[in-house]
PDB file of C-alpha atoms in Angstrom:
ATOM      1  CA  MET A  25     -13.723 -18.711 -10.836  1.00 47.00           C
ATOM      2  CA  ALA A  26     -16.631 -16.349 -10.164  1.00 79.00           C
ATOM      3  CA  TRP A  27     -15.908 -14.112  -7.164  1.00 88.00           C
ATOM      4  CA  GLN A  28     -12.126 -14.622  -7.335  1.00 88.00           C
ATOM      5  CA  ASN A  29     -12.049 -12.539 -10.516  1.00 89.00           C
ATOM      6  CA  PHE A  30     -12.856  -9.432  -8.465  1.00 93.00           C
ATOM      7  CA  TYR A  31      -9.259  -9.537  -7.228  1.00 91.00           C
ATOM      8  CA  SER A  32      -7.521 -10.034 -10.581  1.00 86.00           C
ATOM      9  CA  HIS A  33      -6.544  -6.383 -11.234  1.00 88.00           C
ATOM     10  CA  TRP A  34      -4.444  -4.274  -8.862  1.00 89.00           C
ATOM     11  CA  GLY A  35      -3.669  -0.556  -8.853  1.00 88.00           C
ATOM     12  CA  ASN A  36      -1.911   1.642  -6.305  1.00 87.00           C
ATOM     13  CA  ALA A  37       0.315  -0.480  -4.121  1.00 87.00           C
ATOM     14  CA  PHE A  38       0.823  -0.526  -0.368  1.00 88.00           C
ATOM     15  CA  GLY A  39       3.283   2.139   0.803  1.00 84.00           C
ATOM     16  CA  LEU A  40       3.098   4.176  -2.410  1.00 83.00           C
ATOM     17  CA  LYS A  41       4.183   7.764  -1.745  1.00 77.00           C
ATOM     18  CA  ALA A  42       1.785  10.101  -3.519  1.00 71.00           C
ATOM     19  CA  THR A  43      -0.308  13.188  -2.859  1.00 64.00           C
ATOM     20  CA  GLY A  44      -2.980  12.478  -0.265  1.00 65.00           C
ATOM     21  CA  TYR A  45      -1.355   9.390   1.234  1.00 68.00           C
ATOM     22  CA  GLY A  46       0.596  11.093   4.048  1.00 69.00           C
ATOM     23  CA  GLN A  47       4.231  10.638   5.008  1.00 72.00           C
ATOM     24  CA  ASN A  48       3.896   6.872   5.536  1.00 75.00           C
ATOM     25  CA  GLY A  49       2.415   6.300   2.100  1.00 82.00           C
ATOM     26  CA  HIS A  50      -0.603   4.317   0.933  1.00 87.00           C
ATOM     27  CA  ARG A  51      -2.171   2.345   3.802  1.00 89.00           C
ATOM     28  CA  GLY A  52      -3.443  -0.496   1.660  1.00 91.00           C
ATOM     29  CA  SER A  53      -3.616  -1.953  -1.845  1.00 92.00           C
ATOM     30  CA  ASP A  54      -6.249  -1.024  -4.420  1.00 94.00           C
ATOM     31  CA  VAL A  55      -8.302  -3.492  -6.431  1.00 94.00           C
ATOM     32  CA  THR A  56      -9.054  -1.940  -9.817  1.00 91.00           C
ATOM     33  CA  GLY A  57     -10.738  -3.087 -13.003  1.00 88.00           C
ATOM     34  CA  VAL A  58     -14.088  -3.095 -11.194  1.00 92.00           C
ATOM     35  CA  THR A  59     -17.326  -1.258 -11.928  1.00 93.00           C
ATOM     36  CA  ALA A  60     -19.415   0.909  -9.607  1.00 94.00           C
ATOM     37  CA  GLY A  61     -22.063  -1.303  -8.065  1.00 94.00           C
ATOM     38  CA  ASP A  62     -20.041  -4.515  -8.291  1.00 95.00           C
ATOM     39  CA  VAL A  63     -20.384  -6.707  -5.213  1.00 96.00           C
ATOM     40  CA  ILE A  64     -17.273  -6.751  -3.004  1.00 97.00           C
ATOM     41  CA  PRO A  65     -16.641 -10.390  -1.993  1.00 97.00           C
ATOM     42  CA  ALA A  66     -14.841 -11.452   1.179  1.00 97.00           C
ATOM     43  CA  TYR A  67     -11.569 -13.106   0.227  1.00 95.00           C
ATOM     44  CA  ARG A  68     -11.563 -15.232   3.407  1.00 94.00           C
ATOM     45  CA  SER A  69     -14.016 -16.212   6.119  1.00 95.00           C
ATOM     46  CA  GLY A  70     -14.610 -14.408   9.394  1.00 96.00           C
ATOM     47  CA  VAL A  71     -17.020 -12.296  11.406  1.00 97.00           C
ATOM     48  CA  VAL A  72     -18.169  -8.769  10.579  1.00 97.00           C
ATOM     49  CA  ARG A  73     -16.923  -6.507  13.367  1.00 97.00           C
ATOM     50  CA  LYS A  74     -17.681  -3.047  11.992  1.00 96.00           C
ATOM     51  CA  VAL A  75     -19.626  -1.307   9.250  1.00 97.00           C
ATOM     52  CA  GLN A  76     -18.824   2.385   9.414  1.00 94.00           C
ATOM     53  CA  PHE A  77     -18.828   5.443   7.188  1.00 93.00           C
ATOM     54  CA  SER A  78     -15.531   7.314   7.096  1.00 88.00           C
ATOM     55  CA  SER A  79     -15.263  10.733   5.481  1.00 86.00           C
ATOM     56  CA  PHE A  80     -11.871   9.629   4.174  1.00 85.00           C
ATOM     57  CA  LEU A  81     -12.597   6.016   3.136  1.00 90.00           C
ATOM     58  CA  GLY A  82     -16.341   5.973   2.482  1.00 91.00           C
ATOM     59  CA  THR A  83     -18.221   2.981   3.872  1.00 95.00           C
ATOM     60  CA  VAL A  84     -15.761   0.551   5.465  1.00 96.00           C
ATOM     61  CA  ILE A  85     -16.528  -3.076   6.273  1.00 97.00           C
ATOM     62  CA  VAL A  86     -14.157  -4.806   8.691  1.00 97.00           C
ATOM     63  CA  ILE A  87     -13.940  -8.587   9.030  1.00 97.00           C
ATOM     64  CA  GLU A  88     -12.116 -10.394  11.832  1.00 97.00           C
ATOM     65  CA  ALA A  89     -10.534 -13.260   9.909  1.00 96.00           C
ATOM     66  CA  ASP A  90     -10.873 -16.834  11.105  1.00 95.00           C
ATOM     67  CA  ALA A  91      -7.434 -17.750   9.782  1.00 90.00           C
ATOM     68  CA  ASP A  92      -5.277 -15.450  11.927  1.00 92.00           C
ATOM     69  CA  GLY A  93      -7.536 -13.108  13.931  1.00 94.00           C
ATOM     70  CA  LYS A  94      -6.375 -10.086  11.895  1.00 95.00           C
ATOM     71  CA  PHE A  95      -8.842  -7.439  10.783  1.00 97.00           C
ATOM     72  CA  ASP A  96      -9.463  -7.106   7.042  1.00 97.00           C
ATOM     73  CA  GLY A  97     -10.770  -3.736   5.896  1.00 97.00           C
ATOM     74  CA  TYR A  98     -12.762  -3.308   2.669  1.00 97.00           C
ATOM     75  CA  CYS A  99     -13.137   0.397   1.832  1.00 95.00           C
ATOM     76  CA  HIS A 100     -14.845   2.765  -0.647  1.00 95.00           C
ATOM     77  CA  ALA A 101     -18.122   0.843  -0.557  1.00 96.00           C
ATOM     78  CA  ARG A 102     -21.499   2.418  -1.244  1.00 94.00           C
ATOM     79  CA  ASP A 103     -23.905   3.267   1.549  1.00 93.00           C
ATOM     80  CA  GLY A 104     -25.952   0.245   2.529  1.00 91.00           C
ATOM     81  CA  ALA A 105     -23.641  -2.672   3.284  1.00 95.00           C
ATOM     82  CA  LEU A 106     -24.846  -6.170   2.477  1.00 97.00           C
ATOM     83  CA  VAL A 107     -23.815  -7.458   5.927  1.00 97.00           C
ATOM     84  CA  THR A 108     -24.351  -6.479   9.554  1.00 96.00           C
ATOM     85  CA  VAL A 109     -22.072  -6.480  12.592  1.00 97.00           C
ATOM     86  CA  GLY A 110     -21.784  -9.929  14.148  1.00 97.00           C
ATOM     87  CA  GLN A 111     -22.641 -11.736  10.922  1.00 97.00           C
ATOM     88  CA  ARG A 112     -20.438 -14.637   9.908  1.00 97.00           C
ATOM     89  CA  VAL A 113     -19.234 -14.620   6.296  1.00 96.00           C
ATOM     90  CA  ALA A 114     -17.545 -17.170   4.093  1.00 95.00           C
ATOM     91  CA  ALA A 115     -14.989 -16.547   1.388  1.00 93.00           C
ATOM     92  CA  GLY A 116     -16.948 -15.157  -1.543  1.00 93.00           C
ATOM     93  CA  SER A 117     -19.780 -13.703   0.562  1.00 95.00           C
ATOM     94  CA  GLY A 118     -20.965 -10.308  -0.664  1.00 96.00           C
ATOM     95  CA  LEU A 119     -20.047  -7.540   1.784  1.00 97.00           C
ATOM     96  CA  GLY A 120     -21.054  -4.364  -0.034  1.00 96.00           C
ATOM     97  CA  ARG A 121     -20.972  -2.668  -3.422  1.00 96.00           C
ATOM     98  CA  VAL A 122     -18.182  -0.659  -5.013  1.00 96.00           C
ATOM     99  CA  ALA A 123     -18.790   3.096  -4.800  1.00 94.00           C
ATOM    100  CA  GLY A 124     -18.826   5.216  -7.923  1.00 93.00           C
ATOM    101  CA  TYR A 125     -19.256   8.837  -8.972  1.00 91.00           C
ATOM    102  CA  GLY A 126     -22.126  10.391  -7.049  1.00 89.00           C
ATOM    103  CA  ASP A 127     -21.765   7.999  -4.107  1.00 92.00           C
ATOM    104  CA  ARG A 128     -20.310   8.873  -0.699  1.00 90.00           C
ATOM    105  CA  HIS A 129     -16.977   7.291  -1.555  1.00 89.00           C
ATOM    106  CA  GLY A 130     -14.692   9.274   0.781  1.00 85.00           C
ATOM    107  CA  THR A 131     -12.233  12.067   0.114  1.00 81.00           C
ATOM    108  CA  SER A 132      -9.285   9.718  -0.579  1.00 81.00           C
ATOM    109  CA  TRP A 133     -11.163   8.203  -3.537  1.00 85.00           C
ATOM    110  CA  ASP A 134      -9.545   8.789  -6.935  1.00 82.00           C
ATOM    111  CA  GLY A 135     -11.691   6.654  -9.187  1.00 88.00           C
ATOM    112  CA  VAL A 136     -13.685   3.438  -9.022  1.00 93.00           C
ATOM    113  CA  HIS A 137     -11.785   0.874  -6.949  1.00 95.00           C
ATOM    114  CA  CYS A 138     -11.853  -1.039  -3.667  1.00 95.00           C
ATOM    115  CA  HIS A 139      -9.182  -0.163  -1.114  1.00 95.00           C
ATOM    116  CA  LEU A 140      -8.086  -3.138   1.015  1.00 96.00           C
ATOM    117  CA  THR A 141      -6.035  -3.094   4.200  1.00 95.00           C
ATOM    118  CA  ARG A 142      -5.186  -5.326   7.184  1.00 95.00           C
ATOM    119  CA  ALA A 143      -4.496  -4.541  10.832  1.00 94.00           C
ATOM    120  CA  ASP A 144      -3.890  -6.209  14.188  1.00 94.00           C
ATOM    121  CA  THR A 145      -6.818  -4.381  15.798  1.00 95.00           C
ATOM    122  CA  LEU A 146     -10.259  -3.218  14.751  1.00 94.00           C
ATOM    123  CA  GLU A 147      -9.425   0.473  15.033  1.00 92.00           C
ATOM    124  CA  GLY A 148      -6.069  -0.094  13.369  1.00 91.00           C
ATOM    125  CA  VAL A 149      -7.877  -0.343  10.045  1.00 92.00           C
ATOM    126  CA  PHE A 150      -8.731   3.346  10.390  1.00 89.00           C
ATOM    127  CA  SER A 151      -5.777   4.860  12.235  1.00 85.00           C
ATOM    128  CA  GLY A 152      -3.248   2.274  13.461  1.00 84.00           C
ATOM    129  CA  THR A 153      -0.497   0.115  12.016  1.00 89.00           C
ATOM    130  CA  VAL A 154      -1.572  -1.635   8.839  1.00 92.00           C
ATOM    131  CA  TYR A 155      -0.123  -4.299   6.573  1.00 91.00           C
ATOM    132  CA  ASP A 156      -0.146  -4.967   2.851  1.00 91.00           C
ATOM    133  CA  PRO A 157      -3.179  -7.209   2.206  1.00 92.00           C
ATOM    134  CA  ARG A 158      -2.186  -8.290  -1.282  1.00 90.00           C
ATOM    135  CA  PRO A 159      -0.026 -11.345  -0.385  1.00 87.00           C
ATOM    136  CA  THR A 160      -2.775 -12.581   1.948  1.00 89.00           C
ATOM    137  CA  VAL A 161      -5.434 -12.081  -0.731  1.00 90.00           C
ATOM    138  CA  LEU A 162      -3.430 -13.970  -3.345  1.00 86.00           C
ATOM    139  CA  ALA A 163      -2.622 -16.824  -0.971  1.00 84.00           C
ATOM    140  CA  ALA A 164      -6.235 -17.129   0.216  1.00 85.00           C
ATOM    141  CA  ILE A 165      -7.654 -17.170  -3.286  1.00 83.00           C
ATOM    142  CA  ALA A 166      -5.062 -19.571  -4.664  1.00 80.00           C
ATOM    143  CA  ALA A 167      -5.960 -21.950  -1.829  1.00 80.00           C
ATOM    144  CA  SER A 168      -9.664 -21.621  -2.669  1.00 79.00           C
ATOM    145  CA  LEU A 169      -9.280 -22.776  -6.254  1.00 72.00           C
ATOM    146  CA  ASN A 170      -9.876 -26.419  -7.033  1.00 56.00           C
ATOM    147  CA  SER A 171      -7.744 -27.016 -10.112  1.00 43.00           C
ATOM    148  CA  ALA A 172      -4.190 -26.299 -11.121  1.00 42.00           C
ATOM    149  CA  SER A 173      -5.283 -24.564 -14.323  1.00 44.00           C
ATOM    150  CA  SER A 174      -7.609 -22.199 -12.422  1.00 50.00           C
ATOM    151  CA  SER A 175      -4.959 -21.474  -9.802  1.00 50.00           C
ATOM    152  CA  VAL A 176      -2.290 -20.706 -12.381  1.00 50.00           C
ATOM    153  CA  ALA A 177      -4.630 -18.551 -14.472  1.00 51.00           C
ATOM    154  CA  PHE A 178      -5.637 -16.469 -11.482  1.00 53.00           C
ATOM    155  CA  MET A 179      -2.112 -16.012 -10.070  1.00 54.00           C
ATOM    156  CA  ALA A 180      -0.734 -15.016 -13.477  1.00 48.00           C
ATOM    157  CA  THR A 181      -3.436 -12.401 -13.995  1.00 52.00           C
ATOM    158  CA  ALA A 182      -3.430 -11.026 -10.460  1.00 56.00           C
ATOM    159  CA  VAL A 183       0.311 -10.553 -10.306  1.00 49.00           C
ATOM    160  CA  LEU A 184       1.038  -9.299 -13.814  1.00 42.00           C
ATOM    161  CA  THR A 185      -1.887  -7.022 -14.641  1.00 42.00           C
ATOM    162  CA  ALA A 186      -0.883  -3.343 -14.804  1.00 37.00           C
ATOM    163  CA  PRO A 187      -2.754  -0.704 -12.737  1.00 39.00           C
ATOM    164  CA  ALA A 188      -5.886   0.741 -14.299  1.00 36.00           C
ATOM    165  CA  ALA A 189      -5.590   4.096 -16.062  1.00 34.00           C
ATOM    166  CA  THR A 190      -7.431   5.902 -13.252  1.00 35.00           C
ATOM    167  CA  GLN A 191      -4.760   4.825 -10.762  1.00 37.00           C
ATOM    168  CA  SER A 192      -1.067   5.641 -10.455  1.00 37.00           C
ATOM    169  CA  THR A 193       0.875   5.216 -13.693  1.00 34.00           C
ATOM    170  CA  LYS A 194       4.019   4.272 -11.767  1.00 37.00           C
ATOM    171  CA  GLU A 195       5.452   1.072 -13.266  1.00 37.00           C
ATOM    172  CA  GLU A 196       4.879  -1.858 -10.926  1.00 39.00           C
ATOM    173  CA  GLU A 197       8.044  -3.507  -9.640  1.00 50.00           C
ATOM    174  CA  PRO A 198       8.493  -7.293  -9.809  1.00 62.00           C
ATOM    175  CA  MET A 199       7.128  -9.128  -6.781  1.00 67.00           C
ATOM    176  CA  PHE A 200      10.595 -10.546  -6.052  1.00 77.00           C
ATOM    177  CA  LYS A 201      14.067 -11.059  -7.447  1.00 84.00           C
ATOM    178  CA  PHE A 202      16.610 -13.822  -7.049  1.00 87.00           C
ATOM    179  CA  VAL A 203      19.724 -12.941  -5.018  1.00 88.00           C
ATOM    180  CA  ASN A 204      22.719 -15.257  -4.740  1.00 88.00           C
ATOM    181  CA  ALA A 205      24.470 -15.162  -1.348  1.00 84.00           C
ATOM    182  CA  ALA A 206      28.048 -16.427  -1.474  1.00 79.00           C
ATOM    183  CA  ASP A 207      29.095 -15.356   2.044  1.00 77.00           C
ATOM    184  CA  GLY A 208      28.151 -16.605   5.485  1.00 75.00           C
ATOM    185  CA  THR A 209      27.716 -20.082   6.870  1.00 79.00           C
ATOM    186  CA  PRO A 210      26.888 -23.000   4.574  1.00 74.00           C
ATOM    187  CA  GLU A 211      23.274 -22.735   5.742  1.00 75.00           C
ATOM    188  CA  GLU A 212      23.171 -19.022   4.830  1.00 78.00           C
ATOM    189  CA  ARG A 213      24.678 -19.397   1.371  1.00 82.00           C
ATOM    190  CA  GLY A 214      22.602 -20.003  -1.697  1.00 86.00           C
ATOM    191  CA  VAL A 215      19.763 -18.371  -3.553  1.00 87.00           C
ATOM    192  CA  TYR A 216      17.150 -16.141  -1.912  1.00 87.00           C
ATOM    193  CA  ALA A 217      13.877 -14.735  -3.187  1.00 85.00           C
ATOM    194  CA  VAL A 218      13.828 -11.087  -2.083  1.00 87.00           C
ATOM    195  CA  GLY A 219      10.788  -8.802  -2.235  1.00 80.00           C
ATOM    196  CA  LYS A 220       9.176  -5.899  -0.411  1.00 75.00           C
ATOM    197  CA  GLY A 221       7.757  -8.224   2.228  1.00 74.00           C
ATOM    198  CA  GLY A 222      11.030  -9.931   3.109  1.00 82.00           C
ATOM    199  CA  LYS A 223      13.331 -12.658   1.879  1.00 87.00           C
ATOM    200  CA  LYS A 224      13.374 -16.446   1.868  1.00 88.00           C
ATOM    201  CA  HIS A 225      16.241 -18.871   1.422  1.00 89.00           C
ATOM    202  CA  LEU A 226      15.156 -21.143  -1.403  1.00 89.00           C
ATOM    203  CA  SER A 227      15.522 -24.856  -1.821  1.00 90.00           C
ATOM    204  CA  GLY A 228      16.382 -26.100  -5.263  1.00 88.00           C
ATOM    205  CA  GLN A 229      12.761 -27.150  -5.746  1.00 89.00           C
ATOM    206  CA  GLU A 230      11.401 -23.729  -4.741  1.00 88.00           C
ATOM    207  CA  LYS A 231      13.771 -21.875  -7.061  1.00 88.00           C
ATOM    208  CA  GLY A 232      12.911 -24.176  -9.954  1.00 88.00           C
ATOM    209  CA  LEU A 233       9.175 -23.725  -9.402  1.00 84.00           C
ATOM    210  CA  LEU A 234       9.465 -19.933  -9.164  1.00 83.00           C
ATOM    211  CA  GLU A 235      11.439 -19.856 -12.413  1.00 85.00           C
ATOM    212  CA  ARG A 236       8.737 -21.924 -14.122  1.00 81.00           C
ATOM    213  CA  TRP A 237       5.998 -19.679 -12.691  1.00 73.00           C
ATOM    214  CA  ARG A 238       7.684 -16.513 -14.012  1.00 73.00           C
ATOM    215  CA  ASN A 239       7.977 -18.079 -17.482  1.00 72.00           C
ATOM    216  CA  GLU A 240       4.670 -17.841 -19.327  1.00 55.00           C
ATOM    217  CA  ASP A 241       5.607 -20.791 -21.548  1.00 64.00           C
ATOM    218  CA  SER A 242       5.957 -23.199 -18.607  1.00 65.00           C
ATOM    219  CA  ARG A 243       3.369 -21.740 -16.218  1.00 59.00           C
ATOM    220  CA  ASP A 244       0.474 -23.872 -17.495  1.00 56.00           C
ATOM    221  CA  SER A 245       2.297 -27.097 -16.625  1.00 66.00           C
ATOM    222  CA  LEU A 246       2.402 -26.355 -12.890  1.00 61.00           C
ATOM    223  CA  LEU A 247       0.393 -28.677 -10.652  1.00 67.00           C
ATOM    224  CA  LEU A 248      -1.805 -27.486  -7.779  1.00 54.00           C
ATOM    225  CA  ALA A 249       0.644 -28.862  -5.181  1.00 67.00           C
ATOM    226  CA  GLU A 250       3.435 -26.940  -6.896  1.00 71.00           C
ATOM    227  CA  MET A 251       1.335 -23.749  -6.878  1.00 68.00           C
ATOM    228  CA  ASP A 252       0.893 -24.227  -3.118  1.00 68.00           C
ATOM    229  CA  ILE A 253       4.683 -24.115  -2.715  1.00 81.00           C
ATOM    230  CA  ILE A 254       4.922 -20.997  -4.880  1.00 77.00           C
ATOM    231  CA  THR A 255       2.116 -19.283  -2.976  1.00 73.00           C
ATOM    232  CA  ALA A 256       3.820 -20.034   0.356  1.00 77.00           C
ATOM    233  CA  VAL A 257       7.000 -18.302  -0.859  1.00 81.00           C
ATOM    234  CA  LEU A 258       5.097 -15.306  -2.229  1.00 75.00           C
ATOM    235  CA  SER A 259       3.243 -14.873   1.071  1.00 71.00           C
ATOM    236  CA  ILE A 260       6.634 -14.246   2.706  1.00 80.00           C
ATOM    237  CA  VAL A 261       8.459 -12.129   0.160  1.00 76.00           C
ATOM    238  CA  ALA A 262       5.763 -10.240  -1.814  1.00 64.00           C
TER     239      ALA A 262
END
């Protein structure tokens, strides 16, 4: 899977309330399990719109994504980005290198990791409204994989790996839970997948696939087309 493995371990989650994150909580999601100097790969294609040092975030590389025009921020990189403003990048292109001890990593740094965030505007990455990048990362990478076995292996690792020891030790909550709605109109009744990102009314097929995906014994039997259905649900609810 090569570059996709960079995104297989996750630490402090979006919105986490902790010292140094302010009243609105953590403004992104942290990729952990990386080493200082590792290349930070783009998780989707786009155009480099800014490479800027922030005293808070270290070197920040912002990509305007082809898929939706949103701005993807990659933070806590070392000085000396591997790209320049205006450059077009593909998924997997090297953007910069992970900062470590002794680098100008920014004051919000609490150990070797890459902080990711998403915003509607270029400046929003630094000071505006931001969104949790993790569902977008997982969906983009799952779509980039060519085989069902690779897709399943990546999704299982990315979702279930605990935060690294240098990050928050808060136990990670499940990405979603099943909720049965007995009230409302016939269209409103049924089973929903409910997570931090929202909820989705599930068809029988979707519920069955999600149950298989959560069960390690049946996960390996999922086909790529079935993983696409699962990924679509997770992009809404996670």
